[in-house]
Amino acid sequence: MAYVQGATGEWEMVIGLEVHAQITSNAKLFSGASTTFGAAPNAQVSLVDAAFPGMLPVINGICVEQAVRTGLGLKAEINLISVFDRKNYFYADLPSGYQISQYKQPIVGKGEILLDLPDGSSRAVGITRLHLEQDAGKSMHDQSPNETFVDLNRAGVALMEIVSEPDLRSPEEAAAYLKKLRAIMRYLGSCDGNMDEGSMRCDVNLSMRRKGDTTLGTRCEIKNVNSIRFVQQAIEYEAQRQVEILEQGGTIHQETRLFDNGKGITRSMRSKEDAHDYRYFPDPDLLPLKLDAAWVDNIKQHLPELPDDKRARFIGEYGLKPYDASVLVAERASADFFERVAKGRDGKLAANWVTSELFGALNKSGKGIEESPITADALGGLIDLISDQTISGRIAKDVFEAMLETGKSAATIVEERGLKQVTDTGAIEQAIDAILAANADKVAEYKSGKDKLFGFFIGQVMKATGGKVNPAMLNDLLKKKLNG
Ligand code: ADP
Ligand code: MG
């Protein structure tokens, strides 16, 4: 756990996150209007979204199912009865003057998310609730010097608000939480998790307390942070700011702040005294949402394998290290790719090649696993050549580079370039004899006790043979020659 060092002692961060996740659905929560990203302003607005008089909301079953799937993915209680409330406030981008949300009776109750820690262990972070609500529209202040425009495309789009317990203790844990939550939703297909398109946004709640204290301090809430890196930066800045105030004997006032990602600082937006009174009450246009237990159960039976289960299976089935398994399951496409490579092969070797060589190459070229220039079968072909001793692991790296450049198969490259490993004892002995004969002085030095020269002889033989000699055989044969 990371503590913040102040002038008078150490302080602990207490963090709770509220995530707004846009539900993957073709239509909005209470209307049939489209949700496609990037449409022309106000091209996707129904009369319901624009709150014309007399329009009535009709719940979208797909959105309910997505919320339930997500709740089950968070190992949470699903509430068979939940209620939609009106959250009343006035703003130009909210035509009805209220947002339909859930308040006292959300669709999903307590659950948890496991954080994978760097040492291979896991820690559970509590989920307080998940509720369904509508998004608001968007005010555009940058289109004209003296007017504000409103785009209602987003108005009415279905969101899941996912609230964590104040269980997180560092910026790294907050990042790990968001990554795991995003991975779960992507596996489920319930939210695409694209923070740069606004389909996942995060409010950060943070308070500080002296190391060892068990009561909670007063928190500030940083609204609408739109990348994981900014979440980490906002926490770091805000923790320092609060510690400085507390150490000078000041008090933290509960307030809402904004993160300025250009300057890397948080700024006050409104204090608790200005907080809205939302006058929540059940929406009279909507009946309580009642779910059938058998329907929920059926969804549960058909969930895909989620990251934690996949990680456990990779560790058990392929003998992977916990860290490598976490890296591979972070995205479903990587996990699937790995499994295609590992099928019928050495799992650890496959994991190594995928996580180090392949991910390294993809990173360098800025490509995702879906665009990998080397297919899973092609990489498997390379690994087969290592396993059957056709090439050494060392030569395999060159072959891998050549595969990237030419798109040819490993077997073809080995054939064309004559990279086949020398495993013929006679040929290896011949190469060793030649080197020893040419370096008689060094052989004498070695025999008089300069053991370090062993590596020199290995290097010389490798150089003379283009690195193609089987390393283990070379080692054995050289030892015999020198010591025998
Ligand atoms: P609100 O409805 O005003 O946003 P909640 O009680 O629902 O308030 O809490 C919102 C978030 O703030 C939750 O994620 C919760 O874990 C977190 N939180 C609550 N108290 C604290 C605290 N003292 N320090 C840090 N986070 C907190
Ligand atoms: Mg809040």
XYZ file of N, CA, C and O and ligand atoms in Angstrom, residues 14-18 163-166 205-207 216-217 219 221, ligand 1:
91
model
N -8.116 7.260 0.533
C -9.344 6.460 0.515
C -10.131 6.890 -0.724
O -10.477 8.059 -0.862
N -10.351 5.946 -1.615
C -10.921 6.287 -2.923
C -12.136 5.412 -3.219
O -12.107 4.200 -3.020
N -13.196 6.046 -3.682
C -14.366 5.321 -4.200
C -14.688 5.873 -5.580
O -14.611 7.076 -5.793
N -15.013 4.992 -6.518
C -15.247 5.449 -7.893
C -16.700 5.250 -8.307
O -17.327 4.242 -7.962
N -17.229 6.221 -9.026
C -18.548 6.085 -9.667
C -18.300 6.103 -11.165
O -17.767 7.071 -11.688
N -21.182 1.984 -8.780
C -20.582 2.688 -7.642
C -19.757 1.712 -6.810
O -20.236 0.635 -6.454
N -18.515 2.092 -6.511
C -17.678 1.216 -5.671
C -17.739 1.645 -4.219
O -18.039 2.791 -3.902
N -17.425 0.736 -3.326
C -17.184 1.067 -1.927
C -15.880 1.873 -1.847
O -15.056 1.798 -2.760
N -15.671 2.627 -0.762
C -14.403 3.378 -0.655
C -13.256 2.441 -0.266
O -12.617 2.598 0.762
N -13.999 9.878 -6.023
C -14.192 10.404 -4.664
C -12.955 10.086 -3.855
O -12.514 8.937 -3.823
N -12.399 11.113 -3.204
C -11.149 10.898 -2.479
C -11.149 11.625 -1.149
O -11.530 12.793 -1.069
N -10.732 10.919 -0.095
C -10.470 11.574 1.186
C -9.138 11.041 1.705
O -8.642 10.026 1.220
N -13.414 7.456 8.256
C -13.247 8.101 6.958
C -13.152 9.615 7.127
O -13.854 10.200 7.943
N -12.293 10.237 6.320
C -12.212 11.698 6.302
C -13.269 12.264 5.368
O -14.029 11.535 4.740
N -14.596 13.813 1.996
C -14.138 13.567 0.631
C -14.449 14.732 -0.297
O -15.353 15.522 -0.044
N -15.225 15.177 -4.574
C -15.581 14.374 -5.737
C -15.081 15.077 -6.988
O -15.378 16.250 -7.199
P -23.137 10.586 -3.635
O -24.475 9.981 -3.911
O -23.208 11.905 -2.991
O -22.245 10.609 -4.808
P -22.311 8.155 -2.226
O -22.484 7.900 -0.771
O -23.157 7.381 -3.155
O -22.472 9.696 -2.481
O -20.792 7.884 -2.545
C -20.280 8.084 -3.770
C -18.890 7.498 -3.836
O -18.040 8.091 -2.865
C -18.809 6.006 -3.590
O -17.972 5.446 -4.572
C -18.177 5.882 -2.225
O -17.375 4.722 -2.111
C -17.315 7.117 -2.151
N -17.073 7.627 -0.805
C -17.984 7.807 0.166
N -17.403 8.315 1.275
C -16.079 8.478 0.986
C -14.948 8.977 1.715
N -15.045 9.443 2.948
N -13.757 8.981 1.079
C -13.629 8.531 -0.188
N -14.657 8.067 -0.902
C -15.875 8.029 -0.336
